[in-house]
Every structure is written in C-alpha cells, then in structure tokens.
Coordinates of C-alpha atoms and ligand atoms in Angstrom, one line a residue:
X1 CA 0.0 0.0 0.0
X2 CA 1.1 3.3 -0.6
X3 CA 2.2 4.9 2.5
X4 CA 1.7 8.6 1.9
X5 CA -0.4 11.3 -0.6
X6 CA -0.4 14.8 -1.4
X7 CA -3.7 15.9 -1.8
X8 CA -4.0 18.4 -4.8
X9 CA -7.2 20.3 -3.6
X10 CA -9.1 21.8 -0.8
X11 CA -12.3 22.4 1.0
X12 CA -14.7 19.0 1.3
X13 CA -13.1 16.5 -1.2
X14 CA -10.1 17.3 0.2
X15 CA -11.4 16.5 3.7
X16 CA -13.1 13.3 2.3
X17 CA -9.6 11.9 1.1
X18 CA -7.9 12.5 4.5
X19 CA -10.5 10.3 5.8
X20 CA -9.7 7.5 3.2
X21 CA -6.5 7.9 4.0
X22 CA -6.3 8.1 7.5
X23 CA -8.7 4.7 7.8
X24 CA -5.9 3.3 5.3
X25 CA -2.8 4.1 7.3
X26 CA -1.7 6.7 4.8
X27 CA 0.0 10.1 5.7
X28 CA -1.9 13.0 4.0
X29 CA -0.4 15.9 3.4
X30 CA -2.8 18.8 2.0
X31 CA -1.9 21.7 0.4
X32 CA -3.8 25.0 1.3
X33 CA -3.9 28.9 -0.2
X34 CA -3.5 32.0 2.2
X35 CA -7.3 32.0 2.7
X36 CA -7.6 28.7 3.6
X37 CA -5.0 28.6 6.3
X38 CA -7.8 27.3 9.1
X39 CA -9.8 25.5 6.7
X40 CA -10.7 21.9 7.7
X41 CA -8.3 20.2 5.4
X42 CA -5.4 21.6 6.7
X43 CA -6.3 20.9 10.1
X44 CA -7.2 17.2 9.8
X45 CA -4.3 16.5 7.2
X46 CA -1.0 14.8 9.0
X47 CA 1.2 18.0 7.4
X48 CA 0.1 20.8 5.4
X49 CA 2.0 23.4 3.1
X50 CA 1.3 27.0 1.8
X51 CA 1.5 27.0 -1.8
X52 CA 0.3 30.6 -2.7
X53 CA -2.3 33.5 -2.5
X54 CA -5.8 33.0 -2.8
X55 CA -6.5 32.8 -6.8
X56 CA -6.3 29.1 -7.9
X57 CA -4.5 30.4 -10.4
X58 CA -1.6 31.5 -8.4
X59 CA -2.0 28.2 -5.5
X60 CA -4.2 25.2 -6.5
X61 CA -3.2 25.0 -10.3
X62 CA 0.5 25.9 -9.9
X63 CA 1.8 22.5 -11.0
X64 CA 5.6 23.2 -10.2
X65 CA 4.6 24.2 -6.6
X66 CA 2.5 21.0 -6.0
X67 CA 5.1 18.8 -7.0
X68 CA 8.4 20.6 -5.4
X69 CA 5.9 20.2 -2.3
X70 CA 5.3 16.5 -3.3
X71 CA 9.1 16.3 -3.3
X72 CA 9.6 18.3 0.1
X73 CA 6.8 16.3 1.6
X74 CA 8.2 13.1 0.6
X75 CA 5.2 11.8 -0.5
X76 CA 4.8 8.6 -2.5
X77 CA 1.6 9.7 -4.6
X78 CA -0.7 12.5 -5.6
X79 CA -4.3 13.0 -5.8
X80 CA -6.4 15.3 -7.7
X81 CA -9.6 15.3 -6.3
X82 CA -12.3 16.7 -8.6
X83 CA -12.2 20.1 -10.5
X84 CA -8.7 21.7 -10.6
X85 CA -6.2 20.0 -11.9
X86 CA -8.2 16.2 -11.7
X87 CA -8.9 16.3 -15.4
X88 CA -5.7 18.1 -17.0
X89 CA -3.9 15.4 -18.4
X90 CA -0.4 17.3 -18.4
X91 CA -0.7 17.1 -14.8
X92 CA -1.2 13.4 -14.6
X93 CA 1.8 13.3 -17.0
X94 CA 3.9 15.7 -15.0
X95 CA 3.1 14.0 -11.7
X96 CA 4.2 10.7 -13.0
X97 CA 7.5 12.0 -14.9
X98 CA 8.3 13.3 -11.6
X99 CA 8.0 10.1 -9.8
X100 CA 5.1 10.1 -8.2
X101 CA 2.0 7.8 -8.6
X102 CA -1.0 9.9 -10.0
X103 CA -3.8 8.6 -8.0
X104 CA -6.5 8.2 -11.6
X105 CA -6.3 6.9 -14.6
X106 CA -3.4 7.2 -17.5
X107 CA -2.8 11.2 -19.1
X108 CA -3.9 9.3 -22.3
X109 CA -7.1 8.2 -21.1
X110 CA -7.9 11.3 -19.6
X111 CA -6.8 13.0 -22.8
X112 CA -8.9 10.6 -24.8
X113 CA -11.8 11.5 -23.1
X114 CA -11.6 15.1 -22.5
X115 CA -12.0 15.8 -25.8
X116 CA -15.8 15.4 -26.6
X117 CA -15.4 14.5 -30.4
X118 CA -12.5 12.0 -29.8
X119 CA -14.8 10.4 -26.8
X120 CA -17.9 10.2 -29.0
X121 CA -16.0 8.4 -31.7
X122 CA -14.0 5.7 -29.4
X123 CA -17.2 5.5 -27.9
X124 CA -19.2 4.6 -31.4
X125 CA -16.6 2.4 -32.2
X126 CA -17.0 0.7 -28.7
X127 CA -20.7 0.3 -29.7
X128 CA -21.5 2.7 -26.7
X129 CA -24.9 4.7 -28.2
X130 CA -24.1 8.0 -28.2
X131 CA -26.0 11.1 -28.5
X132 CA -26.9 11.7 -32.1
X133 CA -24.8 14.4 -34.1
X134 CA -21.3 15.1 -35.3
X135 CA -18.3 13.1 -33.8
X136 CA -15.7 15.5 -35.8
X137 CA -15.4 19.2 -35.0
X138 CA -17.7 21.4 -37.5
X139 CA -16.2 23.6 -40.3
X140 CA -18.4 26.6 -40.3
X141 CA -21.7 27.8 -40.2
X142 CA -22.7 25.9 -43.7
X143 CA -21.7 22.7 -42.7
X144 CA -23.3 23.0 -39.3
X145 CA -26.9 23.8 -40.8
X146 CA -26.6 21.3 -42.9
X147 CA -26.6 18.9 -39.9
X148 CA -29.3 20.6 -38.0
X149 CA -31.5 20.3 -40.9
X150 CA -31.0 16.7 -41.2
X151 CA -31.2 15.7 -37.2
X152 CA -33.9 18.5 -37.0
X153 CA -34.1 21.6 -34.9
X154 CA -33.5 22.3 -31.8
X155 CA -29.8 21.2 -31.7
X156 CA -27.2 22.0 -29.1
X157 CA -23.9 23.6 -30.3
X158 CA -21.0 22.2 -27.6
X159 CA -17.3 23.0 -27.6
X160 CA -15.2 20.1 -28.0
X161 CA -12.9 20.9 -24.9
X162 CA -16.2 21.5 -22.8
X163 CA -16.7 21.0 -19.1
X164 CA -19.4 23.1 -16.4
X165 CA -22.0 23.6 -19.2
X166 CA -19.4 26.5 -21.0
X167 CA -19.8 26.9 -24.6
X168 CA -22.9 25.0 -25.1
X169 CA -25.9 26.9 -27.0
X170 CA -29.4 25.6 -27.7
X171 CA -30.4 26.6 -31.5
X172 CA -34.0 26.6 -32.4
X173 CA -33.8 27.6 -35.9
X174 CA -31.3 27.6 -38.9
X175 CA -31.3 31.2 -38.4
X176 CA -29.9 31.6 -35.3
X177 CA -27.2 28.9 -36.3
X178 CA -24.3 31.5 -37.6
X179 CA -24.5 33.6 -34.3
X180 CA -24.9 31.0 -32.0
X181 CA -21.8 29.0 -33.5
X182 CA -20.1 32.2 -33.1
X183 CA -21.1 33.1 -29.6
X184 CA -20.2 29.2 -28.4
X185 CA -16.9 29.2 -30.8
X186 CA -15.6 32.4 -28.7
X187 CA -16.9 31.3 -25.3
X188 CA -14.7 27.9 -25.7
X189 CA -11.6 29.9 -27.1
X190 CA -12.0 32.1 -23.8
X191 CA -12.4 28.9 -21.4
X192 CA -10.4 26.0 -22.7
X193 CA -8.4 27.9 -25.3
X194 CA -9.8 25.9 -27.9
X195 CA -13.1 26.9 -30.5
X196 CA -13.6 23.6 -31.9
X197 CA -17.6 23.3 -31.5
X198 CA -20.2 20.4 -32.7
X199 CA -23.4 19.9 -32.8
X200 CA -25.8 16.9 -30.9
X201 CA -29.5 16.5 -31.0
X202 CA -30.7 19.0 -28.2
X203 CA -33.0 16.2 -26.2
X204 CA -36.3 18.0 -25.1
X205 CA -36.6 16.0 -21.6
X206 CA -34.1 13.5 -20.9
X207 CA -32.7 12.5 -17.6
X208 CA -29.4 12.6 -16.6
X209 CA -28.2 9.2 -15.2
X210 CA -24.5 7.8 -14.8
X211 CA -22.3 4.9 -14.1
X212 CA -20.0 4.6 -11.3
X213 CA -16.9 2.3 -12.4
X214 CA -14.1 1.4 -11.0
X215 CA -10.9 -0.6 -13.1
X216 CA -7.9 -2.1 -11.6
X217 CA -4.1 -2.0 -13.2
X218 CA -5.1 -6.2 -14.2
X219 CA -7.9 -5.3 -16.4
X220 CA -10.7 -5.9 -14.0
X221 CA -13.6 -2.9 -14.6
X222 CA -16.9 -3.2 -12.8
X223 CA -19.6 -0.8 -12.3
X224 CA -21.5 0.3 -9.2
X225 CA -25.0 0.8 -10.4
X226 CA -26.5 4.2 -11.5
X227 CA -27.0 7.5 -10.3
X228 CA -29.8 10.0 -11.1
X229 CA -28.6 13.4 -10.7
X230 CA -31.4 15.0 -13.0
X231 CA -32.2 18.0 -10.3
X232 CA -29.9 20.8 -11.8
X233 CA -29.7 24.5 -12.8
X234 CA -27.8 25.2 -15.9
X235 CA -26.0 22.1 -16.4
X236 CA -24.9 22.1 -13.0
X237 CA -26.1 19.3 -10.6
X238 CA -27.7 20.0 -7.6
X239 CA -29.4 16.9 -6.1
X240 CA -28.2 13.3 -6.8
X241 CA -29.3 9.5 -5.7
X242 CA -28.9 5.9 -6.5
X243 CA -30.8 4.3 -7.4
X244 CA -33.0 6.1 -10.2
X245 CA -36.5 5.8 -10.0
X246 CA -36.5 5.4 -14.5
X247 CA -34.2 2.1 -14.4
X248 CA -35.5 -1.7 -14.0
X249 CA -32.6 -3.9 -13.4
X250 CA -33.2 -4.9 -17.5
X251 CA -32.0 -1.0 -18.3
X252 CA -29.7 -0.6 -15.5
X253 CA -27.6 -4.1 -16.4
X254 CA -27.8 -2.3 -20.1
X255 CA -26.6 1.0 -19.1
X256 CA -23.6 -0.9 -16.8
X257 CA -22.3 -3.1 -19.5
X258 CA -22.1 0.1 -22.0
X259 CA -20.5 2.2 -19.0
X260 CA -18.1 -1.2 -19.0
X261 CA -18.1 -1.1 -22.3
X262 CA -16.7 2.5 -22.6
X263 CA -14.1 2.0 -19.5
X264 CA -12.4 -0.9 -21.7
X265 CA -11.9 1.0 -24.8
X266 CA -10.0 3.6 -23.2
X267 CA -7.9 0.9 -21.2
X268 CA -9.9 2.8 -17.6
X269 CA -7.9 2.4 -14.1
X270 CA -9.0 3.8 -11.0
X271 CA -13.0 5.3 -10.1
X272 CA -14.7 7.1 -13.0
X273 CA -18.1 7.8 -14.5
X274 CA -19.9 7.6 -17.6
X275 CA -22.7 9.9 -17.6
X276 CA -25.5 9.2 -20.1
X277 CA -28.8 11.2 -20.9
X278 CA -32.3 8.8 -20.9
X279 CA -35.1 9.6 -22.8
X280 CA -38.3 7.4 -23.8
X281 CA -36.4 4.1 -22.6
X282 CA -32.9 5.0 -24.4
X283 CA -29.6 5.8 -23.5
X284 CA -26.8 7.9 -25.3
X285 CA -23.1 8.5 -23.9
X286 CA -22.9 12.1 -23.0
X287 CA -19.0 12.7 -21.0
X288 CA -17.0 10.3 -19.0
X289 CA -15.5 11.7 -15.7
X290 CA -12.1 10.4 -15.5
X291 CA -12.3 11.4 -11.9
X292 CA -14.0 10.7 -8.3
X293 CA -17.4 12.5 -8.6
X294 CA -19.1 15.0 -6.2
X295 CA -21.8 12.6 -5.9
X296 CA -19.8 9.6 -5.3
X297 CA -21.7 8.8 -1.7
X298 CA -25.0 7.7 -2.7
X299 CA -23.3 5.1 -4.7
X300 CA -21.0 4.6 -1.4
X301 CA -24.1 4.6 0.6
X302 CA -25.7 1.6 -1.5
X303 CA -23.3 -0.6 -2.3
X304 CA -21.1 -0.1 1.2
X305 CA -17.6 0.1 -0.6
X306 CA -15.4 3.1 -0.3
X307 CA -14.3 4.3 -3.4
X308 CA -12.0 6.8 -2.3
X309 CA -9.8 4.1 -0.5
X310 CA -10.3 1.9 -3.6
X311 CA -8.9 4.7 -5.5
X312 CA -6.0 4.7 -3.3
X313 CA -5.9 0.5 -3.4
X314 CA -5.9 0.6 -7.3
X315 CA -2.9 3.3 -7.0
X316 CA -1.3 0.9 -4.9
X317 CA -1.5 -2.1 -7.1
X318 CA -4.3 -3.6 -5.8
X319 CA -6.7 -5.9 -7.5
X320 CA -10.2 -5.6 -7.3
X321 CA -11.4 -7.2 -4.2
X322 CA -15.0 -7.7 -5.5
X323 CA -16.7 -9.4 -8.8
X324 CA -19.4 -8.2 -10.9
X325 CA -21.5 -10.3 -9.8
X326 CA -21.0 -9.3 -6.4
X327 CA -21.6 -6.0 -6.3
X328 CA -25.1 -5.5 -4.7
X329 CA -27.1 -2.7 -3.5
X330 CA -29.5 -2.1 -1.0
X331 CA -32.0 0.6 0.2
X332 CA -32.0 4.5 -1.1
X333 CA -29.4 7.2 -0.8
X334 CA -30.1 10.9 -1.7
X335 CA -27.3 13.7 -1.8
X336 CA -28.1 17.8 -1.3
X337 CA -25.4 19.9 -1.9
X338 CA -24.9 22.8 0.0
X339 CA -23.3 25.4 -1.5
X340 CA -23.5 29.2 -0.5
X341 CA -25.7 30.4 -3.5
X342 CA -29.4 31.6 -2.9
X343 CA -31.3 30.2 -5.2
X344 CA -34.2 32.6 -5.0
X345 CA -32.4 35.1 -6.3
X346 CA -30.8 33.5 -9.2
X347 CA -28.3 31.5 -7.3
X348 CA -26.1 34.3 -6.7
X349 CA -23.4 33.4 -4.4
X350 CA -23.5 34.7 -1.2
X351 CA -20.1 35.4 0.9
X352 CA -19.5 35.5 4.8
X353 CA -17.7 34.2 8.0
X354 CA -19.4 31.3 9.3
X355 CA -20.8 32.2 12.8
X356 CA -22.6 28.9 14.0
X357 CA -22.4 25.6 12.2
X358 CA -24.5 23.1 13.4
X359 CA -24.5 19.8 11.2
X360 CA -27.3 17.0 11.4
X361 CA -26.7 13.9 12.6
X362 CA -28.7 10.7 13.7
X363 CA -29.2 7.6 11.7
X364 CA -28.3 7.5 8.1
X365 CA -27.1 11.0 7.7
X366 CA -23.5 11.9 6.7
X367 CA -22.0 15.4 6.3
X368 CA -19.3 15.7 3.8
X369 CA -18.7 19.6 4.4
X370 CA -15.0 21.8 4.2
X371 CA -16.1 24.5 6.1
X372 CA -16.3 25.4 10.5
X373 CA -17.0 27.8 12.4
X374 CA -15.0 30.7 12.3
X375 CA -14.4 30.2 8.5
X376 CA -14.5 32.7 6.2
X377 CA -16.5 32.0 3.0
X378 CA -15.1 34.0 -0.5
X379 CA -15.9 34.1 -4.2
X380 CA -12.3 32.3 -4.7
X381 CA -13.4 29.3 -5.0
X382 CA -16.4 26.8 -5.7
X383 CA -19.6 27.9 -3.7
X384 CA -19.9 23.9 -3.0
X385 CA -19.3 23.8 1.3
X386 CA -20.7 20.4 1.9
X387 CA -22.8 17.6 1.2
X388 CA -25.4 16.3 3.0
X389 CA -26.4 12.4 2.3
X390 CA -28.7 10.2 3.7
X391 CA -29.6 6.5 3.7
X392 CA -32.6 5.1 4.1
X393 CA -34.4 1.7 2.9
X394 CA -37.0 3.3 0.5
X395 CA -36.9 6.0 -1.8
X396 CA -40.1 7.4 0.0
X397 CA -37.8 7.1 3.5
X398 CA -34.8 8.9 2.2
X399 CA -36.9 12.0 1.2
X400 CA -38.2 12.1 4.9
X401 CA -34.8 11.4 5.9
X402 CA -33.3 14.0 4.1
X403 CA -36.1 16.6 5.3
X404 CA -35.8 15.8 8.6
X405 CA -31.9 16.3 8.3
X406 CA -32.1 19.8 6.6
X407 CA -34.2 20.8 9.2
X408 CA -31.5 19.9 11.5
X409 CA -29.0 21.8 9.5
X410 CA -28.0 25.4 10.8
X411 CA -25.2 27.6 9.5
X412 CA -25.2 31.4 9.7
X413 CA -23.0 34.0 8.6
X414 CA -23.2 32.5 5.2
X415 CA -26.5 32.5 2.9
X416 CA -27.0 28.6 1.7
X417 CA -29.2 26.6 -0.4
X418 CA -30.6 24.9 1.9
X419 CA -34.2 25.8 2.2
X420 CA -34.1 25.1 -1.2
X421 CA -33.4 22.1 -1.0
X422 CA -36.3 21.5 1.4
X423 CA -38.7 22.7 -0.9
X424 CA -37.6 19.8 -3.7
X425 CA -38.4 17.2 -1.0
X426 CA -41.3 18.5 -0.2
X427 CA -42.7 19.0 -3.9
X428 CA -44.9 16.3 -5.2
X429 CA -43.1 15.5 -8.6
X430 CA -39.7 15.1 -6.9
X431 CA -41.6 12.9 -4.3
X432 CA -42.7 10.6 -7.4
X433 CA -39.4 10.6 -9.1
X434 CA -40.9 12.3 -12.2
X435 CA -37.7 14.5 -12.8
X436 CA -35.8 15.2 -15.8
X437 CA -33.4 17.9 -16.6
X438 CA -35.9 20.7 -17.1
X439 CA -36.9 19.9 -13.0
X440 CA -36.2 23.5 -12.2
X441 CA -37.9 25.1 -15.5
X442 CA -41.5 23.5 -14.8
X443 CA -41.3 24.1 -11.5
X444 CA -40.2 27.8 -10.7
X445 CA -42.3 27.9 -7.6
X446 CA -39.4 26.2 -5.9
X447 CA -36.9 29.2 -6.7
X448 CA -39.6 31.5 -6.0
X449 CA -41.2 30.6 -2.6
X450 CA -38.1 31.8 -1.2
X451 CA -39.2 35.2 -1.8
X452 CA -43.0 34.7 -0.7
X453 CA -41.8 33.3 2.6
X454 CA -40.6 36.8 3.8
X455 CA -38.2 35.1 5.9
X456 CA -36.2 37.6 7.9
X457 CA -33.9 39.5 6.5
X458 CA -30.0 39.0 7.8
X459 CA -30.0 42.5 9.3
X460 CA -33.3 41.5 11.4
X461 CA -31.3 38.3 12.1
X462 CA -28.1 39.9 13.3
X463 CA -29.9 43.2 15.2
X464 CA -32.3 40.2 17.2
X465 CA -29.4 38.0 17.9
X466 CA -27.3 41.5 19.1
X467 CA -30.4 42.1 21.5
X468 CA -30.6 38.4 22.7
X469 CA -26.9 38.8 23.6
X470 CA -27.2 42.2 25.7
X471 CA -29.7 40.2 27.3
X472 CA -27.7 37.4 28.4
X473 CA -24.5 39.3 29.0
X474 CA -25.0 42.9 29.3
X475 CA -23.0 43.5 26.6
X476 CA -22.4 42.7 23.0
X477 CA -19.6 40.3 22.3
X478 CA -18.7 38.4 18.2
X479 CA -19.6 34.6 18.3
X480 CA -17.0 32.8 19.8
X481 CA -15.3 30.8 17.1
X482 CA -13.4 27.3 17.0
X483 CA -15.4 25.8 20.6
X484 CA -17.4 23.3 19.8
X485 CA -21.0 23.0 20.2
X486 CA -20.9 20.7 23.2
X487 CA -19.3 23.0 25.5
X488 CA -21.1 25.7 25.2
X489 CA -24.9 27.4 26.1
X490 CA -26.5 28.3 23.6
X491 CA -25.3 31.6 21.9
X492 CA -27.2 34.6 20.6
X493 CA -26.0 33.4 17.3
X494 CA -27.6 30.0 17.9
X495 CA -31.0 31.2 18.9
X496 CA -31.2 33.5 15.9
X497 CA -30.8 30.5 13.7
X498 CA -33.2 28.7 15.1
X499 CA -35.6 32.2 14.8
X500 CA -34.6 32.0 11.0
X501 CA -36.2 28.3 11.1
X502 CA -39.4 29.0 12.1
X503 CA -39.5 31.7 9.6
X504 CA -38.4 30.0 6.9
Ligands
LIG601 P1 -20.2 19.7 -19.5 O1 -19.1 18.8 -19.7 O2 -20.0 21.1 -19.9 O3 -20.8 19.5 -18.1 P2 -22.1 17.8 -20.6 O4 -22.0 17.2 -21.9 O5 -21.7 16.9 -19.5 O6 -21.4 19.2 -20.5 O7 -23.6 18.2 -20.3 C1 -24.0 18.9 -19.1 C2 -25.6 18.9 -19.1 O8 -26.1 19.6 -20.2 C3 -26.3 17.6 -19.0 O9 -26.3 17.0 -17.7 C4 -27.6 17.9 -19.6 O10 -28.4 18.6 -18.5 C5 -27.3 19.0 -20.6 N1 -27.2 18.4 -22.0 C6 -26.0 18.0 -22.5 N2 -26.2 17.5 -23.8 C7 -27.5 17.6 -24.0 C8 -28.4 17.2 -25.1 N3 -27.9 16.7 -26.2 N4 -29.7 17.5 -25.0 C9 -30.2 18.0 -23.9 N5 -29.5 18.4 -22.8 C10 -28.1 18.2 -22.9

C-alpha cells in the first residue's frame, strides 16, 4: 500500500480523502492557499504546506509548486480530487514523470476522453450509443446547418474541450445557427483555449443518469450501479441518488455493461463515470469523468464500498477485491449539496464568516462539508461547502430522511441553499421521481417561494441575535469561534438560527 499522498485540492473533497487515508494508514499531506490557512483540510491533514495567494491560479493550479511540495513532503503519490487539476492530463503526465503515482487513470485516457469529439467516436466504435450528431469538430456555419437540418431543430452547439455547461448553446432555428456557433466558438476559445464546437440533437426531456466504475491496473472494470442526478440549474447538478426511479434492473444491467463497455476502450484504471442522458427508454453516452465525482456517496451509501480508499488501493496495485457479480445494492441514498448560492435570487453566491455551524446527525445522515466555524466563506473558490447524504431503505424514507436532516441543518453568517433544498423534497413530482433535466424550469415555484416566505432578513437576524446577547451578557460580544457546540450554552447566534427556522 502506498504509505503517503499529497492531496491536490481543498475544501470538502479534500477532507473526504484525508479520511480515506487516514482509515488506510496513509499520511496526508494537503496543500492550502493564504485563505484557507484554518480551513478543515489543513487541520485534519497529518502535514500541510502554503503554496500561494488565494487565486487558484496562483496556489491550487500551480503545478511546479505541488510537486516541489510532493518532493519536500516526501510523499509517495498525488491526488487530484475533482475540479482543478483532476482532469488536466499534463498534470497526470507531469506527476508521473516526476515520480510520483497519480492517483487516476493514464494522461492518455484522460486526454482521450476530454476531448468530446474524440470520446464520441471511441465510444461509437465501442458500440457505446451515443448522442446523435457530429463526432468531428464542425467547419463553419454551412456545414453546421446542414446537420441541424438533417437531425432536426433544436440542436445544441457544444465545444469540443467542454466542461461546467461552457460553450454550449441551444439553437431553435437555422437562423440563429451562424450567431450561436459564433457566440459558443468564442466562449470555448476564452475557457479551454480551444473553439472547436459540434453539434448533438438537443433532447427535449431527458434524464441525466450515470455509471460509477471502477478498473484495476489487471484489467478488472466493474460498475457500481447508477445515479440520477437530473435536479440541476444550468448544467450544473444539484441533487443526486442511487438508485433512479427510471431504471429496471433490465436497463440498469444495459446501461452498466455500456459504461463497462466505454471503461475498456479507453484501457480505464481507478474510479470514473460515464454519464448518459435517458429519454423514452434509451440511452446515449454524453462525458465520462475520469475522476472521483461529487456525488460519489449515494453510490458509497448503497453498495457499502469506499471508493475513495479503492482509488488509493488501485494506486497501490491492488486488485479488485469484489466481482461483478457481487456488487449488490440495498436501500436508497439521496445527496443535497450545499453550497453558498441563494437560489431565490438567481443562485447568486453569497459570501460571509461562518458564525454557528450546526451539522445533522442521527441515523443514516452523513455530512461531507470543508467548512467550520470561524471560516471565512469567499468568491475564490467553488460555492460547493458540503454535502449532506442520507440513507434510508426506500426511496419514499430517504426523502423524509433528508427533510428531517435539513431541518437539522444550521449555518449562519453565510447565505445557503438549503431551504431550497427543502422545498424539492417537499414538492410532489420530486416525491414521485418524475424529474428530468428541465426539473427546475417546470417548476419555478421552488426558486420563487423563497421570496414569498418573507423570511427575515440577515439584518433582522443579526440586530435580534445582538439584543438576545445584551440580554444574556449585558454586553455585545462576536460569536465565539473554533469551541465546539458541546461546551457551550447556547449563543445569541444560535437562537437566531433557530428564529430563522421558524421563519423560513
Ligand atoms: P459539461 O461537460 O459542460 O458539463 P455535458 O456534456 O456533461 O457538459 O452536459 C451537461 C448537461 O447539459 C447535461 O447534464 C444535460 O443537462 C445537458 N445536456 C447535454 N447534452 C444535451 C443534449 N444533447 N440534449 C439536452 N441536454 C443536454
């Protein structure tokens, strides 16, 4: 087994891998940024080095910083995490040419796959369905109506390089075709440095469900079952579970053999994830994620294996411990992400020093969060703070589960999604697992009720919990920061977030 890793990231996938490793024997070091000097990570991590100022540009993507701290550190192996650097394959490459192990698959698979034509046609040629459309990069405007014609309107335009829903654009007519391939050409140049854009049949409802796999360095791939992770706001996922309500064990055996399928072609080691869109009964390939996934715990919840320490076993050498056909799973799992955007008013992010955190807990509830009290939350960085998942033995269960958790859930200082989230489970389509991608579109009230609620304002918050505290001390003091809930009465601070829960 490897006996020490650099983690390449921060905030709550960074804390998820110091867990793995620390129930593996491992020594983690993480790397942090200026801001996040007190952040989780770097607290929980056996060793932890400064590697810049707060833009990623200038800490978390500076490759020859991570690996002269790899070298300093000692360390035997790195890994990415998700977002960053996960997906670069130069990275992978320059990890390994230093001499370390790059806990993923190959730079070649994950340059095989980054590139959405190139995926599309290994994937044809694995006899993986794909989305319909071009698998080459389009010439111009000409050629691209040609297409559209042919498939039908409405298509969607997508750059080649894509990732985070960037350069994609929905065309309705042939006349918008010219502008639109302009518009997506120049907002791929300007993200990924690349304008190669082509077109796929723009699906009117489809779901989004994916394949969790995992692949040893002996050939073995197996996958993990589905998720459904249809609940999202412009490309963006939101809510995610396993397993989805649109699969019989006919489609989902289906679905896992092309995912299988897929992994082989492109020689797959270590966790990844094909994500497919479902419509009418049928699946087409849509990206794989040569990566572990944000969701990655409903799938952990169901099927009871870790796949960050399997990561970290496959980096090591290790052979898959489990068949096919033994891979089994049981009961429900749902996944809410907080993040600090409020999506009643467009999902702006919001910003703030975490006052009170207060986490749920009780059975079948884990919190997968990056943040504490006494943390200060910025616009450097991914408005993702945590992860709340439950497990429960029915579907029906997990919702109440999950409800009954968010209610438990408290952080001020910092303007969440939360409430949200408590209106989805709630709502009586979610409840029935009629969801598709367009979730959020037919069902505005759930962005909106924010607003109707009148909940009280922060300033109303802050003045009562100011008054609450004069009355308790006789004077105004900040929340105390870094105690831990236990060993303390409640503060000012806590009492106004429970006011804010009965208000909202
Ligand atoms: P990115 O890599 O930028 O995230 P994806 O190809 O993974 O882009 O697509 C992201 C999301 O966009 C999907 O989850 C789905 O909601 C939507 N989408 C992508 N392709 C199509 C399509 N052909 N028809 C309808 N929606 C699509």
């Amino acid at each position: 087994m490897i006996e020490s890793v650099l983690i390449a990231n921060r905030g709550e996938i960074a804390v998820r891998i110091v867990r793995a490793c620390r129930e593996l024997g491992i020594r983690s070091v993480a790397v942090y940024s200026e801001v996040d000097r007190h952040a989780p990570h770097v607290l929980l991590a056996d060793d932890a080095y400064l590697i810049g100022p707060a833009p990623s540009a200038e800490s978390y993507l500076r490759v020859d910083r991570l690996l002269e701290v790899a070298r300093e550190a000692g360390v035997e192996a790195v890994h990415p995490g998700y977002g960053f650097l996960a997906e670069r394959a130069p990275f992978a490459a320059a990890v390994e040419r230093a001499g370390f192990i790059f806990v993923g698959p190959t730079a070649d698979t994950i340059s095989a796959m980054g590139d959405k034509t190139e995926a599309r046609q290994r994937m044809q040629e694995a006899g993986v369905p794909i989305v319909p459309g071009t698998t080459e990069p389009l010439r111009d405007a000409d050629e691209a109506t040609e297409v559209a014609r042919d498939m039908g309107f409405p298509v969607l335009l997508k750059a080649a390089a894509g990732g985070g829903g960037k350069g994609m654009r929905v065309v309705h007519t042939a006349d918008e075709l010219p502008r639109a391939l302009d518009a997506a050409r120049r907002e791929a140049a300007g993200a990924f440095g690349d304008d190669s854009v082509y077109v796929e049949k723009y699906l009117d409802r489809p779901r989004h469900i994916e394949i969790q796999l995992l692949g040893d360095t002996h050939g073995n791939v197996v996958h993990l079952g589905e998720r459904e992770c249809s609940i999202q706001r412009r490309h963006q996922k939101l809510i995610e579970e396993a397993p989805s309500a649109a699969l019989d064990s006919q489609l989902r055996a289906a679905m896992g053999e092309a995912a299988v399928r897929a992994a082989k072609a492109v020689n797959y080691r270590s966790a990844g994830t094909v994500e497919f869109l479902f419509q009418d009964g049928e699946f087409f390939f849509l990206e794989m994620n040569t990566r572990i996934q944000v969701e990655h715990p409903v799938t952990e919840f169901v099927t009871g294996i870790d796949l960050v320490q399997w990561q970290l076993r496959i980096a090591s050498g290790e052979a898959l411990a489990f068949t096919q056909d033994e891979i089994q799973t049981r009961g429900h799992s749902i996944e809410c992400r907080i993040t600090s955007e409020m999506p009643e008013e467009g999902f702006l992010p919001s910003t703030g020093r975490i006052g009170y955190l207060e986490v749920p807990t009780g059975p079948g509830v884990r919190w997968d969060g990056g943040i504490s009290e006494g943390f200060e939350v910025g616009l450097h960085y991914d408005p993702l703070l945590a992860k709340l998942i439950v497990y429960a033995p029915t579907r029906k269960a997990a919702i109440a589960r999950m409800a009954r958790a968010l209610d438990e859930l408290t952080i001020d200082g910092v303007e969440t999604c939360r409430d949200f989230h408590r209106r989805v489970m709630g709502e009586a389509d979610y409840q029935a697992g009629d969801v598709t991608i367009r979730y959020l579109e037919q069902h505005p009230e759930i962005t909106e009720a924010g607003r109707e609620e009148g909940r009280p304002d922060r300033r109303t918050v802050a003045a009562l919990a100011a008054l609450l505290e004069v009355e308790r001390r006789g004077s105004i003091r900040p929340p105390r920061i870094g105690t831990s809930a236990a060993d303390r009465a409640p503060s000012a601070w806590q009492m106004a977030g429970g006011l804010r829960r009965l208000g909202g």
